[in-house]
Amino acid sequence: MLTIKNLTHVYGNGTRALDDVSLTVPKGMFGLLGPNGAGKSTLMRSIATLQTPTSGTIQFGDIDVISAPDKLRRVLGYLPQDFGVYPRVSCYDMLNHMAVLKGIADGHERKATIESLLNQTNLWSVRKKALAGFSGGMRQRFGIAQALIGNPELIIVDEPTAGLDPEERNRFLNLLAEIGENVVIILSTHIVEDVSDLCPRMAVLAGGKIQLQGAPVELMQSLDGRVWRKLIARDALEDHKARYNVIATRLFTGKTVIHVLSDTAPGDGFEPVPGGLEDVYMASVNTARLAA
Ligand code: ADP
């Protein structure tokens, strides 16, 4: 279990990227959902011990992450948002190099580890290819392979599906789903489907604050009877936004479908719809925006 309490991070230029964040993350897949600029990467890097927060505590099992970052690193697998440079060395050689860095000194053990990871991530056939020539999906699968070296107990994946086509994304999410329920996996993303497809627990981060956390199913139930839909002409959108709490808009055959949050029936041509995770997310991001 990962427990974060009152975590605040203020960058040198005064940006308060995290503001009193408290979060409890049990074993299994946990979705951290938030728009760009919400503070997700700042939070991921703080947990991964790459930066020290201004204040607050992070506890993983019996490890105090801020005072003992070395202990955390021994059980951590981290897939950053961007690796930056993709060198000309082969996939196999790079994994071998990283396994040495992670402390797998025995050659036979290293070979067995790497071969098993190459199979698991479906990279066996391209193991001798240079990483520089990998597609986005292959890079992300390589990212997971390197994160899994040494059987980590805490795995952090930061925006892993950004830029992947639907097939690559599916493959990648299936791979994450297979990792198992005995580790803590935090998936940070701005894509609602990543969370709804995979995560039994989630939180929404916006404006540096946790807006809500819980099980997606329960969060959706909390909107029961409060979401209303209407099909309107595109030029009627501004007028509706002024009159109602519009939480989602989507084009449909040239018209606009809007979802509105309201405890009572708005009338005016609205019909009730069950709330989806997109509604949960947009409603909380809207509330955060209004409060800012
Ligand atoms: P996300 O990953 O959700 O997009 P980030 O954690 O990257 O959010 O950023 C949160 C806020 O902190 C943004 O306003 C961003 O501009 C700011 N920020 C991120 N990194 C730095 C930095 N190194 N220095 C100053 N501000 C930063």
Coordinates of C-alpha atoms and ligand atoms in Angstrom, one line a residue:
M1 CA 0.0 0.0 0.0
L2 CA 1.2 3.5 -0.9
T3 CA 0.1 6.3 1.4
I4 CA 0.6 9.9 0.5
K5 CA -0.2 12.6 3.0
N6 CA -0.5 16.4 2.6
L7 CA 2.0 16.5 -0.3
T8 CA 2.8 19.9 -1.7
H9 CA 5.2 20.9 -4.4
V10 CA 6.1 24.4 -5.2
Y11 CA 8.6 24.9 -8.1
G12 CA 11.3 27.6 -8.0
N13 CA 9.2 29.9 -10.2
G14 CA 6.3 29.8 -7.6
T15 CA 4.1 27.3 -9.5
R16 CA 2.2 25.2 -6.9
A17 CA 2.0 22.0 -8.9
L18 CA 0.8 19.9 -5.9
D19 CA -1.4 21.4 -3.2
D20 CA -2.0 19.2 -0.1
V21 CA -2.4 16.0 -2.0
S22 CA -3.4 12.9 0.2
L23 CA -4.0 9.6 -1.5
T24 CA -4.2 5.9 -0.6
V25 CA -3.2 3.5 -3.3
P26 CA -3.9 -0.2 -2.6
K27 CA -2.4 -3.2 -4.6
G28 CA -3.6 -3.5 -8.1
M29 CA -4.1 -1.0 -10.9
F30 CA -4.8 2.5 -9.8
G31 CA -5.7 5.3 -12.3
L32 CA -4.6 8.8 -11.8
L33 CA -6.6 10.9 -14.1
G34 CA -6.1 14.6 -14.8
P35 CA -5.9 17.2 -17.6
N36 CA -2.5 18.5 -18.9
G37 CA -0.9 20.7 -16.2
A38 CA -2.8 19.0 -13.4
G39 CA 0.4 18.0 -11.6
K40 CA 0.4 14.2 -12.5
S41 CA 4.1 14.1 -13.6
T42 CA 5.2 16.1 -10.6
L43 CA 3.4 13.5 -8.4
M44 CA 4.8 10.6 -10.3
R45 CA 8.4 12.0 -10.1
S46 CA 8.0 12.6 -6.4
I47 CA 6.9 9.0 -5.7
A48 CA 9.7 7.8 -8.0
T49 CA 12.2 9.7 -5.8
L50 CA 13.3 11.9 -8.7
Q51 CA 12.4 15.1 -6.9
T52 CA 11.8 16.0 -3.3
P53 CA 8.5 17.6 -2.5
T54 CA 8.3 20.8 -0.6
S55 CA 6.3 19.2 2.2
G56 CA 4.3 16.1 3.1
T57 CA 5.0 12.4 3.4
I58 CA 5.1 9.4 1.1
Q59 CA 5.0 5.9 2.7
F60 CA 5.3 2.6 0.7
G61 CA 4.8 -0.4 3.0
D62 CA 7.4 0.2 5.7
I63 CA 9.5 2.5 3.5
D64 CA 9.6 6.3 4.3
V65 CA 10.1 7.3 0.6
I66 CA 11.4 10.8 1.3
S67 CA 13.9 9.9 3.9
A68 CA 15.0 6.6 2.4
P69 CA 14.8 7.0 -1.4
D70 CA 17.4 4.3 -2.0
K71 CA 15.1 1.7 -0.4
L72 CA 12.2 2.7 -2.6
R73 CA 14.4 2.5 -5.7
R74 CA 15.1 -1.1 -5.0
V75 CA 11.4 -2.0 -5.4
L76 CA 10.4 0.5 -8.0
G77 CA 9.7 0.1 -11.7
Y78 CA 9.3 3.5 -13.5
L79 CA 8.1 4.2 -17.0
P80 CA 8.6 8.0 -17.5
Q81 CA 6.5 10.1 -19.8
D82 CA 9.4 10.4 -22.2
F83 CA 12.7 8.6 -22.3
G84 CA 14.2 11.3 -24.3
V85 CA 17.0 9.7 -26.3
Y86 CA 16.5 6.4 -28.1
P87 CA 20.0 5.1 -28.7
R88 CA 21.3 3.0 -31.6
V89 CA 22.0 0.1 -29.3
S90 CA 19.8 -3.0 -29.6
C91 CA 16.8 -3.6 -27.4
Y92 CA 18.5 -6.7 -25.9
D93 CA 21.7 -4.9 -25.1
M94 CA 19.9 -2.0 -23.5
L95 CA 17.8 -4.3 -21.2
N96 CA 21.0 -6.1 -20.3
H97 CA 22.7 -2.8 -19.4
M98 CA 19.7 -1.8 -17.3
A99 CA 19.6 -5.1 -15.6
V100 CA 23.2 -4.7 -14.6
L101 CA 22.4 -1.2 -13.2
K102 CA 19.5 -2.7 -11.2
G103 CA 22.0 -5.1 -9.6
I104 CA 21.4 -8.4 -11.4
A105 CA 25.0 -9.4 -11.4
D106 CA 24.7 -13.1 -12.3
G107 CA 24.9 -13.5 -16.1
H108 CA 22.6 -16.5 -16.3
E109 CA 20.0 -14.9 -14.1
R110 CA 20.2 -11.7 -16.2
K111 CA 19.7 -13.7 -19.5
A112 CA 16.7 -15.5 -18.1
T113 CA 15.2 -12.3 -16.8
I114 CA 15.6 -10.5 -20.1
E115 CA 14.4 -13.4 -22.2
S116 CA 11.3 -13.7 -20.1
L117 CA 10.6 -10.0 -20.3
L118 CA 11.1 -9.9 -24.1
N119 CA 8.5 -12.7 -24.4
Q120 CA 6.1 -11.0 -22.0
T121 CA 6.2 -7.7 -23.8
N122 CA 6.2 -9.3 -27.3
L123 CA 9.5 -7.9 -28.3
W124 CA 11.4 -11.2 -28.8
S125 CA 11.4 -10.9 -32.6
V126 CA 12.8 -7.4 -32.5
R127 CA 15.3 -7.9 -29.7
K128 CA 18.3 -7.3 -31.9
K129 CA 16.9 -4.1 -33.5
A130 CA 18.1 -0.7 -32.5
L131 CA 15.8 1.2 -30.1
A132 CA 16.2 4.2 -32.4
G133 CA 14.1 2.5 -35.0
F134 CA 11.2 1.4 -32.7
S135 CA 7.6 2.6 -33.3
G136 CA 5.8 4.4 -30.4
G137 CA 4.0 1.1 -29.3
M138 CA 7.3 -0.8 -29.3
R139 CA 9.0 1.9 -27.3
Q140 CA 6.3 1.8 -24.7
R141 CA 6.5 -2.0 -24.5
F142 CA 10.3 -1.7 -24.1
G143 CA 9.5 0.9 -21.4
I144 CA 7.5 -1.7 -19.5
A145 CA 10.1 -4.4 -20.0
Q146 CA 12.8 -2.2 -18.4
A147 CA 10.4 -1.1 -15.6
L148 CA 9.7 -4.8 -14.8
I149 CA 13.4 -5.8 -14.4
G150 CA 14.0 -7.1 -10.8
N151 CA 10.3 -7.8 -10.0
P152 CA 9.3 -4.4 -8.7
E153 CA 6.6 -4.0 -6.0
L154 CA 5.6 -0.5 -7.1
I155 CA 5.2 0.3 -10.8
I156 CA 4.6 3.9 -12.1
V157 CA 3.6 4.5 -15.7
D158 CA 3.3 8.2 -16.7
E159 CA 0.9 8.9 -19.6
P160 CA 1.9 5.7 -21.4
T161 CA -0.8 5.7 -24.1
A162 CA -0.3 9.2 -25.4
G163 CA 0.5 9.1 -29.1
L164 CA -0.3 5.4 -29.5
D165 CA -2.7 4.2 -32.2
P166 CA -5.7 2.2 -31.1
E167 CA -4.2 -1.2 -31.8
E168 CA -0.9 -0.3 -30.0
R169 CA -2.8 1.2 -27.1
N170 CA -4.9 -2.0 -26.7
R171 CA -1.8 -4.2 -26.7
F172 CA -0.1 -2.0 -24.2
L173 CA -3.1 -1.9 -21.8
N174 CA -3.4 -5.7 -22.1
L175 CA 0.2 -6.0 -21.1
L176 CA -0.3 -3.7 -18.0
A177 CA -3.4 -5.8 -17.1
E178 CA -1.3 -8.9 -17.1
I179 CA 1.3 -7.7 -14.6
G180 CA -0.7 -8.9 -11.7
E181 CA -2.6 -7.9 -8.6
N182 CA 0.2 -8.3 -6.1
V183 CA 1.9 -5.1 -7.0
V184 CA 0.9 -1.4 -6.8
I185 CA 0.6 0.0 -10.3
I186 CA -0.1 3.7 -10.8
L187 CA -1.2 4.7 -14.3
S188 CA -1.2 8.4 -14.9
T189 CA -3.3 9.5 -17.9
H190 CA -5.6 12.2 -19.3
I191 CA -7.5 9.5 -21.2
V192 CA -10.7 8.4 -19.4
E193 CA -10.9 5.1 -21.3
D194 CA -7.4 4.0 -20.0
V195 CA -8.8 4.1 -16.5
S196 CA -12.3 2.7 -17.2
D197 CA -10.8 -0.2 -19.1
L198 CA -8.3 -1.2 -16.4
C199 CA -8.5 0.3 -13.0
P200 CA -10.6 -0.9 -10.1
R201 CA -9.6 2.3 -8.2
M202 CA -8.9 5.8 -9.3
A203 CA -8.4 9.5 -8.4
V204 CA -8.9 12.7 -10.3
L205 CA -6.1 15.3 -10.0
A206 CA -6.8 18.9 -11.2
G207 CA -5.1 22.1 -10.4
G208 CA -2.7 20.3 -8.1
K209 CA -5.5 19.0 -5.9
I210 CA -7.2 15.6 -5.6
Q211 CA -10.8 16.2 -6.6
L212 CA -12.1 12.7 -5.9
Q213 CA -10.9 9.2 -5.3
G214 CA -12.7 5.8 -5.2
A215 CA -13.9 3.0 -7.4
P216 CA -15.1 4.0 -10.9
V217 CA -18.3 2.1 -10.5
E218 CA -19.2 3.9 -7.2
L219 CA -18.2 7.3 -8.6
M220 CA -20.5 6.7 -11.5
Q221 CA -23.3 5.7 -9.2
S222 CA -22.9 9.0 -7.4
L223 CA -24.2 10.7 -10.5
D224 CA -27.3 8.6 -10.7
G225 CA -30.3 10.8 -11.7
R226 CA -28.1 13.9 -12.0
V227 CA -26.9 13.7 -15.6
W228 CA -29.2 15.0 -18.4
R229 CA -28.7 14.9 -22.2
K230 CA -29.9 17.1 -25.0
L231 CA -29.1 17.3 -28.8
I232 CA -28.7 20.9 -29.8
A233 CA -27.6 23.0 -32.8
R234 CA -23.9 23.8 -32.6
D235 CA -24.6 27.6 -32.4
A236 CA -26.8 27.0 -29.3
L237 CA -23.9 25.7 -27.2
E238 CA -22.8 29.1 -25.7
D239 CA -26.3 29.8 -24.6
H240 CA -26.7 26.4 -23.0
K241 CA -23.3 26.8 -21.2
A242 CA -24.5 30.1 -19.8
R243 CA -27.7 28.5 -18.4
Y244 CA -26.7 25.0 -17.3
N245 CA -23.7 23.2 -15.8
V246 CA -22.5 21.6 -19.0
I247 CA -20.1 18.8 -18.2
A248 CA -19.5 17.2 -21.6
T249 CA -20.0 18.1 -25.3
R250 CA -19.7 15.8 -28.3
L251 CA -20.4 16.2 -31.9
F252 CA -23.0 13.8 -33.4
T253 CA -24.0 13.9 -37.0
G254 CA -23.3 17.6 -37.3
K255 CA -25.2 18.5 -34.1
T256 CA -23.9 18.8 -30.5
V257 CA -24.8 16.4 -27.7
I258 CA -24.4 18.0 -24.3
H259 CA -24.5 16.5 -20.9
V260 CA -25.6 18.7 -18.0
L261 CA -25.3 18.1 -14.3
S262 CA -28.4 19.0 -12.3
D263 CA -30.0 17.6 -9.2
T264 CA -33.5 18.3 -10.6
A265 CA -34.9 17.8 -14.1
P266 CA -34.0 20.8 -16.2
G267 CA -37.0 20.3 -18.6
D268 CA -36.3 22.2 -21.8
G269 CA -35.9 19.0 -23.9
F270 CA -33.4 17.3 -21.6
E271 CA -33.6 13.6 -21.0
P272 CA -32.0 11.6 -18.1
V273 CA -28.9 9.4 -18.9
P274 CA -26.8 7.2 -16.7
G275 CA -23.6 8.9 -15.7
G276 CA -20.4 7.5 -17.3
L277 CA -16.8 7.9 -16.1
E278 CA -16.3 10.7 -18.6
D279 CA -19.1 12.6 -16.8
V280 CA -17.5 11.9 -13.4
Y281 CA -14.2 13.2 -14.7
M282 CA -15.5 16.3 -16.5
A283 CA -17.8 17.2 -13.6
S284 CA -14.9 17.2 -11.2
V285 CA -12.5 19.0 -13.6
N286 CA -15.2 21.7 -14.1
T287 CA -15.7 22.1 -10.4
A288 CA -11.9 22.5 -9.9
R289 CA -11.8 25.1 -12.7
L290 CA -14.7 27.1 -11.1
A291 CA -12.9 27.0 -7.7
A292 CA -9.6 28.2 -9.1
Ligands
ADP1 P1 0.8 17.0 -15.8 O1 1.8 15.9 -15.8 O2 -0.5 16.7 -15.1 O3 0.6 17.6 -17.2 P2 2.9 18.6 -14.5 O4 3.3 17.9 -13.2 O5 3.9 18.3 -15.6 O6 1.4 18.2 -14.9 O7 2.8 20.1 -14.3 C1 2.1 20.8 -13.2 C2 2.3 22.3 -13.2 O8 3.7 22.5 -12.8 C3 2.2 22.9 -14.6 O9 1.6 24.2 -14.3 C4 3.6 23.0 -15.1 O10 3.7 24.1 -16.0 C5 4.4 23.2 -13.8 N1 5.8 22.6 -13.9 C6 6.1 21.4 -14.2 N2 7.4 21.2 -14.1 C7 8.0 22.4 -13.8 C8 9.3 22.9 -13.5 N3 10.4 22.1 -13.7 N4 9.4 24.2 -13.2 C9 8.4 25.0 -13.1 N5 7.1 24.6 -13.3 C10 6.9 23.3 -13.6

